[in-house]
Amino acid sequence: MLGVDFDLRQLRYFVAVAEELHFGRAAARLHIAQPALSRRIRALEDELKTPLFVRDRRTTVLTAAGEQLLADARDLLAAAEAVHRRVTAAAGAKPVLTVGFMPGIVVTPAVRELARHRPDVGVRLLRTSWHDQVAVLHDGRVDVGIVRLPVERRGLTVRPLFTEPRVVMVPATHRLAGEESVSITELAGEHLLQDPDAVPEWRDIAVELRAPGRPEVPRIHSVEEKLELVAAGAGISVIPRSTAMFYTRPDVIGIPVPDIAPNHVALAWLTARRSPLVDAFLDAAASLVPGSITTS
């Protein structure tokens, strides 16, 4: 499907837009101007002779061709990155550890701790999402991930780090927006913009799950997109407190829900690919967490 002169940078641009579903956010993530990004995507669509996105003034969604390219593009980029890392390692270049992390988690202290003990190691960071935090481990894009549980543990070793409370995100105009905290029962009549299994306490009492024809939950690729939907009044979402604090905006309010179970944060890596570099990062991350941490 791709021409021999296909540019991997162009592919990375496409993936950024596909994951953000917003040209402005994707441009900011890539550190390029939005018009330049739009030209790159149009050039890619011209080369492939098919539209990859359907866009209007308010929304951007993937076409069927775009969905297929996104699935393939991640594998292509991961393979290219793996080749680069193997070649540089063979050339005796400075070893590099790639760390994946979920939104709201601050990785800098662990990176600084690693640098203090292993100044010979370079670190790259990759922000992940609920949809790919495990995939990036399996396809080699990252060596170790700071993940939010639950995850599919097949082939992985998972080491707990810490837990944190979760909050419900509602529009600033919502009836509950002024409350210091809410009970899960007060959310029974709301529409949840995520898999109900992610909030079993809500699932057990939800009105809409007991009515015929539950409203469809759109596939959401990023926290930013989720908060856009909340702000627009499309529903509510339950997210970790640190994520809510990181993505502060005036039109969306986070309210503590004491009777929702906390989010569990953990380190994860492929059991078959554990290495001295991974061990060094595990030690650096564990030193920042109070108490003893044991491998599961």
XYZ file of N, CA, C and O in Angstrom, residues 39-216:
712
model
N -1.059 20.000 6.175
C -0.505 19.746 4.832
C 0.098 18.353 4.747
O -0.049 17.665 3.737
N 0.787 17.934 5.805
C 1.388 16.603 5.822
C 0.314 15.510 5.712
O 0.476 14.528 4.991
N -0.780 15.689 6.450
C -1.846 14.687 6.417
C -2.525 14.669 5.046
O -2.820 13.602 4.501
N -2.746 15.848 4.458
C -3.343 15.881 3.120
C -2.431 15.203 2.100
O -2.896 14.481 1.209
N -1.119 15.424 2.229
C -0.166 14.793 1.311
C -0.208 13.278 1.456
O -0.133 12.538 0.465
N -0.341 12.801 2.702
C -0.422 11.361 2.935
C -1.700 10.798 2.326
O -1.688 9.726 1.689
N -2.812 11.498 2.504
C -4.077 11.045 1.921
C -3.997 11.027 0.400
O -4.517 10.115 -0.258
N -3.331 12.031 -0.182
C -3.154 12.059 -1.638
C -2.311 10.877 -2.106
O -2.607 10.251 -3.130
N -1.250 10.562 -1.339
C -0.378 9.451 -1.714
C -1.117 8.119 -1.648
O -0.941 7.258 -2.514
N -1.949 7.963 -0.620
C -2.694 6.717 -0.454
C -3.986 6.697 -1.261
O -4.653 5.659 -1.353
N -4.348 7.875 -1.806
C -5.549 8.010 -2.625
C -6.826 7.614 -1.868
O -7.742 7.010 -2.422
N -6.848 7.992 -0.583
C -8.040 7.736 0.229
C -8.032 8.670 1.429
O -6.969 8.984 1.976
N -9.192 9.156 1.857
C -9.237 9.976 3.076
C -8.987 9.124 4.311
O -9.454 7.987 4.402
N -8.240 9.676 5.261
C -7.942 8.983 6.508
C -8.772 9.516 7.668
O -8.933 8.841 8.678
N -9.254 10.763 7.514
C -10.055 11.388 8.558
C -11.298 12.020 7.938
O -11.281 12.463 6.786
N -12.359 12.054 8.713
C -13.519 12.877 8.392
C -13.509 14.013 9.396
O -13.535 13.787 10.610
N -13.403 15.234 8.931
C -13.278 16.358 9.849
C -14.240 17.481 9.476
O -14.524 17.732 8.311
N -14.739 18.104 10.520
C -15.527 19.321 10.345
C -15.017 20.337 11.354
O -13.936 20.171 11.911
N -15.778 21.370 11.637
C -15.289 22.441 12.519
C -15.164 21.980 13.961
O -14.416 22.569 14.737
N -15.864 20.901 14.345
C -15.878 20.505 15.755
C -15.236 19.150 16.022
O -14.748 18.910 17.126
N -15.258 18.245 15.063
C -14.789 16.893 15.343
C -13.846 16.384 14.258
O -13.868 16.849 13.117
N -13.025 15.428 14.645
C -12.156 14.702 13.723
C -12.277 13.230 14.064
O -12.062 12.832 15.213
N -12.646 12.403 13.087
C -12.780 10.965 13.317
C -12.051 10.215 12.212
O -11.891 10.717 11.094
N -11.601 9.023 12.531
C -10.916 8.181 11.555
C -11.912 7.520 10.613
O -12.995 7.096 11.027
N -11.541 7.423 9.341
C -12.289 6.602 8.404
C -11.889 5.142 8.617
O -10.978 4.838 9.386
N -12.539 4.224 7.909
C -12.157 2.813 7.997
C -10.709 2.627 7.545
O -9.942 1.859 8.148
N -10.315 3.358 6.495
C -8.929 3.277 6.030
C -7.975 3.829 7.072
O -6.873 3.308 7.276
N -8.396 4.898 7.752
C -7.565 5.473 8.806
C -7.384 4.526 9.974
O -6.287 4.413 10.532
N -8.468 3.834 10.356
C -8.371 2.851 11.440
C -7.374 1.754 11.081
O -6.560 1.331 11.910
N -7.424 1.300 9.827
C -6.501 0.240 9.408
C -5.066 0.738 9.389
O -4.140 0.046 9.841
N -4.858 1.952 8.882
C -3.506 2.494 8.839
C -2.956 2.684 10.250
O -1.772 2.430 10.489
N -3.793 3.113 11.185
C -3.328 3.303 12.555
C -2.836 1.983 13.145
O -1.777 1.931 13.783
N -3.596 0.916 12.921
C -3.183 -0.393 13.438
C -1.845 -0.821 12.848
O -0.967 -1.321 13.554
N -1.669 -0.606 11.534
C -0.426 -0.997 10.873
C 0.722 -0.041 11.191
O 1.876 -0.454 11.312
N 0.407 1.251 11.309
C 1.456 2.262 11.496
C 2.187 2.065 12.811
O 3.412 2.248 12.872
N 1.478 1.711 13.852
C 2.142 1.503 15.144
C 3.167 0.375 15.055
O 4.265 0.479 15.602
N 2.808 -0.698 14.340
C 3.758 -1.806 14.178
C 4.964 -1.379 13.355
O 6.108 -1.742 13.663
N 4.721 -0.602 12.293
C 5.817 -0.137 11.445
C 6.774 0.764 12.213
O 7.998 0.621 12.130
N 6.220 1.685 12.977
C 7.064 2.597 13.745
C 7.822 1.857 14.842
O 8.989 2.157 15.114
N 7.155 0.897 15.468
C 7.832 0.108 16.504
C 8.982 -0.685 15.904
O 10.072 -0.779 16.491
N 8.754 -1.260 14.721
C 9.814 -2.022 14.067
C 10.983 -1.125 13.702
O 12.157 -1.491 13.877
N 10.689 0.082 13.194
C 11.751 1.017 12.840
C 12.549 1.433 14.068
O 13.787 1.531 14.028
N 11.849 1.667 15.174
C 12.530 2.049 16.411
C 13.401 0.909 16.926
O 14.529 1.126 17.390
N 12.884 -0.324 16.833
C 13.663 -1.468 17.288
C 14.934 -1.635 16.461
O 16.006 -1.930 16.997
N 14.842 -1.429 15.156
C 16.020 -1.509 14.293
C 17.040 -0.453 14.695
O 18.244 -0.726 14.815
N 16.565 0.763 14.923
C 17.471 1.847 15.309
C 18.183 1.530 16.610
O 19.401 1.745 16.744
N 17.436 1.018 17.576
C 18.040 0.728 18.868
C 19.064 -0.400 18.765
O 20.123 -0.355 19.395
N 18.766 -1.420 17.958
C 19.718 -2.524 17.822
C 20.992 -2.073 17.117
O 22.097 -2.475 17.484
N 20.844 -1.236 16.107
C 22.013 -0.764 15.369
C 22.891 0.113 16.251
O 24.120 -0.043 16.279
N 22.287 1.034 16.997
C 23.080 1.906 17.860
C 23.742 1.114 18.983
O 24.872 1.412 19.379
N 23.035 0.084 19.486
C 23.646 -0.754 20.520
C 24.848 -1.504 19.954
O 25.900 -1.619 20.602
N 24.708 -2.018 18.718
C 25.813 -2.742 18.103
C 26.997 -1.825 17.833
O 28.154 -2.266 17.830
N 26.723 -0.552 17.617
C 27.794 0.404 17.340
C 28.464 0.906 18.615
O 29.386 1.726 18.561
N 28.000 0.429 19.773
C 28.608 0.834 21.028
C 28.183 2.199 21.500
O 28.871 2.822 22.307
N 27.035 2.684 21.007
C 26.553 4.001 21.432
C 26.038 3.933 22.865
O 25.862 2.864 23.447
N 25.780 5.098 23.440
C 25.263 5.182 24.798
C 23.964 4.402 24.909
O 23.042 4.596 24.105
N 23.843 3.484 25.889
C 22.602 2.717 26.022
C 21.421 3.629 26.352
O 21.574 4.625 27.063
N 20.263 3.275 25.802
C 19.059 4.087 25.987
C 17.944 3.207 26.525
O 17.701 2.104 26.028
N 17.271 3.681 27.554
C 16.107 3.014 28.131
C 14.873 3.831 27.775
O 14.837 5.042 28.002
N 13.860 3.163 27.212
C 12.619 3.855 26.866
C 11.546 3.484 27.874
O 11.284 2.296 28.111
N 10.940 4.503 28.473
C 9.962 4.314 29.547
C 8.607 4.835 29.087
O 8.482 5.989 28.659
N 7.593 4.001 29.178
C 6.232 4.437 28.900
C 5.563 4.896 30.184
O 5.850 4.382 31.270
N 4.656 5.872 30.065
C 3.953 6.355 31.267
C 2.566 6.834 30.900
O 2.333 7.339 29.808
N 1.658 6.678 31.837
C 0.274 7.077 31.634
C 0.064 8.541 32.016
O 0.807 9.091 32.846
N -0.946 9.204 31.416
C -1.223 10.601 31.736
C -1.416 10.829 33.232
O -2.025 10.015 33.928
N -0.863 11.938 33.725
C -0.993 12.314 35.127
C 0.147 11.814 35.992
O 0.304 12.272 37.124
N 0.944 10.873 35.484
C 2.052 10.327 36.258
C 3.324 11.104 35.933
O 3.702 11.232 34.768
N 3.976 11.638 36.947
C 5.208 12.413 36.765
C 6.395 11.455 36.866
O 6.636 10.843 37.909
N 7.133 11.327 35.777
C 8.227 10.363 35.696
C 9.568 10.988 36.076
O 10.517 10.288 36.408
N 9.659 12.309 36.045
C 10.939 13.002 36.212
C 11.729 12.571 37.444
O 12.943 12.351 37.339
N 11.127 12.433 38.633
C 11.937 12.040 39.803
C 12.648 10.700 39.616
O 13.803 10.546 40.000
N 11.965 9.736 39.004
C 12.593 8.434 38.782
C 13.712 8.539 37.754
O 14.752 7.888 37.886
N 13.515 9.365 36.734
C 14.550 9.551 35.723
C 15.786 10.201 36.342
O 16.929 9.809 36.060
N 15.569 11.181 37.209
C 16.702 11.838 37.878
C 17.453 10.863 38.780
O 18.678 10.870 38.854
N 16.701 10.007 39.474
C 17.322 9.017 40.342
C 18.147 8.029 39.519
O 19.257 7.638 39.907
N 17.618 7.629 38.384
C 18.367 6.732 37.504
C 19.648 7.401 37.018
O 20.723 6.785 37.008
N 19.538 8.665 36.617
C 20.715 9.387 36.124
C 21.783 9.529 37.199
O 22.984 9.527 36.904
N 21.359 9.629 38.451
C 22.321 9.762 39.548
C 23.165 8.498 39.695
O 24.368 8.567 39.970
N 22.515 7.346 39.502
C 23.232 6.074 39.667
C 23.812 5.541 38.354
O 24.809 4.817 38.381
N 23.165 5.895 37.230
C 23.638 5.407 35.932
C 23.734 6.561 34.943
O 22.922 6.679 34.023
N 24.719 7.439 35.111
C 24.846 8.576 34.196
C 25.187 8.163 32.765
O 25.091 8.982 31.844
N 25.565 6.899 32.580
C 25.901 6.407 31.249
C 24.663 6.039 30.434
O 24.776 5.735 29.233
N 23.473 6.071 31.035
C 22.252 5.623 30.371
C 21.402 6.814 29.945
O 21.139 7.714 30.743
N 20.976 6.819 28.696
C 20.024 7.811 28.223
C 18.603 7.317 28.434
O 18.357 6.102 28.473
N 17.661 8.220 28.594
C 16.262 7.851 28.825
C 15.370 8.554 27.814
O 15.500 9.757 27.588
N 14.488 7.785 27.215
C 13.432 8.334 26.363
C 12.093 8.052 27.022
O 11.922 7.003 27.649
N 11.145 8.961 26.848
C 9.824 8.813 27.452
C 8.754 8.750 26.371
O 8.839 9.455 25.362
N 7.757 7.899 26.579
C 6.642 7.776 25.645
C 5.343 7.792 26.431
O 5.106 6.917 27.274
N 4.505 8.790 26.174
C 3.199 8.832 26.835
C 2.287 7.787 26.208
O 2.207 7.664 24.984
N 1.621 7.018 27.051
C 0.743 5.966 26.564
C -0.704 6.281 26.919
O -1.004 7.332 27.496
N -1.603 5.354 26.585
C -3.025 5.523 26.887
C -3.567 4.191 27.383
O -2.879 3.168 27.379
N -4.837 4.190 27.789
C -5.465 2.943 28.233
C -5.411 1.891 27.140
O -5.342 0.693 27.416
N -5.427 2.324 25.872
C -5.517 1.382 24.767
C -4.175 0.773 24.387
O -4.140 -0.312 23.796
N -3.060 1.450 24.709
C -1.772 0.923 24.223
C -0.703 0.761 25.297
O 0.442 0.456 24.993
N -1.040 0.933 26.570
C 0.001 0.891 27.611
C 0.667 -0.487 27.706
O 1.824 -0.591 28.125
N -0.029 -1.539 27.316
C 0.574 -2.880 27.269
C 1.139 -3.171 25.884
O 2.200 -3.785 25.747
N 0.461 -2.706 24.844
C 0.920 -2.964 23.472
C 2.333 -2.443 23.241
O 3.141 -3.084 22.554
N 2.667 -1.274 23.832
C 3.992 -0.709 23.606
C 5.093 -1.553 24.239
O 6.258 -1.494 23.816
N 4.749 -2.346 25.242
C 5.715 -3.278 25.830
C 5.930 -4.476 24.907
O 7.060 -4.888 24.643
N 4.837 -5.001 24.390
C 4.936 -6.187 23.545
C 5.593 -5.896 22.197
O 6.306 -6.753 21.665
N 5.353 -4.701 21.650
C 5.939 -4.436 20.327
C 7.315 -3.783 20.404
O 7.917 -3.461 19.381
N 7.820 -3.576 21.617
C 9.187 -3.099 21.770
C 9.363 -1.598 21.757
O 10.489 -1.111 21.807
N 8.254 -0.847 21.726
C 8.413 0.609 21.733
C 8.959 1.115 23.066
O 9.616 2.147 23.114
N 8.673 0.414 24.156
C 9.231 0.790 25.457
C 9.837 -0.438 26.122
O 9.448 -1.585 25.851
N 10.782 -0.195 27.010
C 11.425 -1.269 27.766
C 10.698 -1.553 29.066
O 10.661 -2.691 29.531
N 10.149 -0.517 29.667
C 9.417 -0.651 30.923
C 8.313 0.393 30.924
O 8.486 1.489 30.393
N 7.176 0.043 31.491
C 6.052 0.975 31.516
C 5.570 1.248 32.924
O 5.597 0.357 33.786
N 5.157 2.482 33.164
C 4.440 2.827 34.392
C 2.968 2.820 34.000
O 2.499 3.703 33.274
N 2.256 1.786 34.432
C 0.921 1.505 33.924
C -0.123 1.722 34.999
O 0.168 1.716 36.197
N -1.342 1.901 34.548
C -2.484 1.963 35.446
C -3.251 0.644 35.304
O -3.653 0.267 34.211
N -3.428 -0.045 36.413
C -4.134 -1.321 36.408
C -5.643 -1.096 36.308
O -6.136 -0.035 36.700
N -6.385 -2.092 35.788
C -5.916 -3.427 35.413
C -5.327 -3.447 34.001
O -5.692 -2.626 33.157
N -4.409 -4.383 33.772
C -3.859 -4.627 32.448
C -3.851 -6.127 32.195
O -3.908 -6.930 33.127
N -3.771 -6.494 30.931
C -3.598 -7.894 30.559
C -2.158 -8.284 30.881
O -1.220 -7.743 30.306
N -1.974 -9.238 31.789
C -0.648 -9.541 32.313
C 0.081 -10.640 31.545
O 1.192 -11.010 31.939
N -0.480 -11.135 30.494
C 0.176 -12.208 29.746
C 1.573 -11.777 29.299
O 1.743 -10.793 28.608
N 2.581 -12.531 29.689
C 3.957 -12.262 29.290
C 4.634 -11.155 30.058
O 5.797 -10.846 29.803
N 3.918 -10.554 31.020
C 4.460 -9.410 31.756
C 4.792 -9.772 33.198
O 4.174 -10.660 33.790
N 5.745 -9.056 33.748
C 5.937 -9.007 35.190
C 5.456 -7.638 35.655
O 5.782 -6.624 35.030
N 4.656 -7.624 36.707
C 4.042 -6.384 37.192
C 4.441 -6.166 38.644
O 4.297 -7.068 39.475
N 4.935 -4.977 38.928
C 5.358 -4.646 40.298
C 4.560 -3.435 40.788
O 4.650 -2.346 40.217
N 3.757 -3.588 41.840
C 2.949 -2.464 42.334
C 3.814 -1.289 42.784
O 4.886 -1.482 43.360
N 3.316 -0.089 42.536
C 3.998 1.133 42.987
C 3.193 1.861 44.051
O 3.636 2.038 45.172
N 1.987 2.307 43.686
C 1.169 3.050 44.652
C -0.274 3.062 44.182
O -0.587 2.651 43.054
N -1.157 3.519 45.049
C -2.557 3.721 44.680
C -2.895 5.191 44.846
O -2.222 5.917 45.591
N -3.934 5.615 44.147
C -4.393 7.002 44.301
C -5.904 7.058 44.110
O -6.476 6.239 43.380
N -6.559 8.024 44.772
C -8.009 8.137 44.643
C -8.415 8.499 43.220
O -7.623 9.028 42.431
N -9.665 8.207 42.891
C -10.232 8.610 41.611
C -11.332 9.647 41.851
O -11.943 9.687 42.916
N -11.545 10.468 40.835
C -12.566 11.510 40.915
C -13.493 11.384 39.716
O -13.126 10.812 38.688
N -14.695 11.913 39.860
C -15.618 11.943 38.735
C -15.528 13.317 38.084
O -15.548 14.351 38.765
N -15.398 13.347 36.762
C -15.319 14.596 36.005
C -16.707 14.928 35.469
O -17.343 14.105 34.787
N -17.169 16.133 35.796
C -18.480 16.599 35.351
C -18.326 17.998 34.756
O -17.346 18.699 35.048
N -19.270 18.431 33.924
C -19.213 19.806 33.420
C -19.325 20.803 34.571
O -19.940 20.518 35.610
N -18.760 21.980 34.399
C -18.811 23.006 35.438
C -20.236 23.431 35.755
O -20.509 23.956 36.835
N -21.152 23.187 34.817
C -22.567 23.552 35.023
C -23.395 22.398 35.593
O -24.607 22.539 35.772
N -22.762 21.283 35.901
C -23.477 20.093 36.375
C -24.091 20.346 37.754
O -23.569 21.121 38.556
N -25.155 19.656 38.055
C -25.868 19.822 39.333
C -24.978 19.485 40.538
O -25.208 19.979 41.642
N -23.957 18.657 40.345
C -23.087 18.259 41.449
C -21.785 19.046 41.506
O -20.957 18.810 42.397
N -21.602 19.980 40.599
C -20.290 20.625 40.446
C -19.813 21.354 41.697
O -18.617 21.494 41.903
N -20.689 21.790 42.554
C -20.267 22.521 43.745
C -20.011 21.653 44.963
O -19.614 22.164 46.024
N -20.189 20.339 44.837
C -20.048 19.448 45.981
C -18.570 19.165 46.291
O -17.736 19.064 45.392
N -18.256 19.008 47.590
C -16.886 18.655 47.984
C -16.598 17.193 47.703
O -15.456 16.812 47.426
N -17.608 16.338 47.761
C -17.486 14.938 47.394
C -18.883 14.427 47.082
O -19.888 15.051 47.457
N -18.956 13.295 46.381
C -20.252 12.708 46.048
C -20.197 11.213 46.315
O -19.122 10.598 46.344
N -21.371 10.635 46.516
C -21.496 9.191 46.669
C -21.752 8.570 45.306
O -22.317 9.211 44.404
N -21.358 7.329 45.141
C -21.593 6.655 43.872
C -23.079 6.577 43.549
O -23.480 6.615 42.385
N -23.924 6.524 44.569
C -25.366 6.453 44.321
C -25.889 7.715 43.649
O -26.879 7.670 42.927
N -25.217 8.851 43.869
C -25.630 10.097 43.232
C -25.298 10.117 41.738
O -25.756 11.002 41.014
N -24.522 9.138 41.285
C -24.138 9.069 39.872
C -24.907 7.996 39.119
O -24.646 7.761 37.936
N -25.853 7.362 39.781
C -26.559 6.230 39.177
C -27.277 6.589 37.888
O -27.406 5.765 36.982
N -27.764 7.818 37.790
C -28.513 8.218 36.606
C -27.678 8.832 35.505
O -28.218 9.272 34.484
N -26.352 8.876 35.675
C -25.476 9.525 34.698
C -25.051 8.561 33.587
O -25.082 7.335 33.744
N -24.614 9.137 32.468
C -24.058 8.357 31.352
C -22.539 8.329 31.490
O -21.896 9.380 31.548
N -21.975 7.136 31.581
C -20.542 6.970 31.798
C -19.814 6.848 30.462
O -20.140 5.985 29.653
N -18.802 7.706 30.267
C -18.060 7.736 29.001
C -16.834 6.808 29.041
O -15.722 7.207 28.689
N -17.050 5.586 29.493
C -15.979 4.603 29.512
C -16.592 3.233 29.747
O -17.794 3.104 30.000
N -15.763 2.207 29.658
C -16.236 0.853 29.883
C -16.770 0.739 31.316
O -16.061 1.059 32.272
N -18.010 0.269 31.499
C -18.558 0.148 32.862
C -17.708 -0.729 33.781
O -17.704 -0.527 34.998
N -16.970 -1.686 33.199
C -16.132 -2.546 34.034
C -15.003 -1.769 34.701
O -14.417 -2.241 35.685
N -14.690 -0.578 34.175
C -13.650 0.249 34.789
C -14.137 0.875 36.092
O -13.329 1.295 36.923
N -15.455 0.941 36.281
C -16.040 1.503 37.508
C -17.139 0.549 37.974
O -18.333 0.833 37.835
N -16.771 -0.604 38.517
C -17.788 -1.606 38.881
C -18.795 -1.105 39.903
O -19.949 -1.552 39.905
N -18.397 -0.173 40.767
C -19.340 0.366 41.743
C -20.490 1.090 41.038
O -21.647 0.997 41.463
N -20.169 1.826 39.971
C -21.216 2.491 39.186
C -22.011 1.465 38.397
O -23.241 1.536 38.320
N -21.310 0.509 37.816
C -21.975 -0.519 36.999
C -23.065 -1.242 37.791
O -24.130 -1.570 37.257
N -22.813 -1.466 39.064
C -23.760 -2.241 39.880
C -25.059 -1.498 40.170
O -26.053 -2.126 40.544
N -25.053 -0.174 40.015
C -26.263 0.596 40.342
C -26.759 1.443 39.180
O -27.787 2.110 39.288
N -26.074 1.417 38.049
C -26.360 2.339 36.942
C -27.766 2.152 36.379
O -28.181 1.031 36.066
N -28.477 3.249 36.246
C -29.823 3.210 35.685
C -29.775 2.808 34.219
O -30.561 1.970 33.767
N -28.846 3.374 33.455
C -28.853 3.147 32.014
C -28.516 1.701 31.646
O -28.893 1.225 30.576
N -27.805 0.981 32.521
C -27.489 -0.412 32.232
C -28.685 -1.327 32.458
O -28.660 -2.492 32.056
N -29.719 -0.812 33.107
C -30.923 -1.590 33.354
C -32.063 -1.202 32.420
O -33.157 -1.767 32.490
N -31.787 -0.251 31.545
C -32.781 0.163 30.552
C -32.411 -0.448 29.202
O -31.236 -0.700 28.933
N -33.373 -0.718 28.348
C -33.056 -1.291 27.037
C -32.265 -0.299 26.180
O -32.531 0.903 26.192
N -31.274 -0.807 25.477
C -30.525 0.028 24.536
C -29.648 1.060 25.193
O -29.878 2.270 25.055
N -28.616 0.615 25.925
C -27.691 1.569 26.548
C -27.042 2.444 25.480
O -26.624 1.944 24.432
N -26.940 3.764 25.712
C -26.274 4.637 24.740
C -24.856 4.148 24.459
O -24.137 3.729 25.355
N -24.465 4.198 23.192
C -23.139 3.716 22.800
C -22.047 4.638 23.340
O -22.178 5.867 23.300
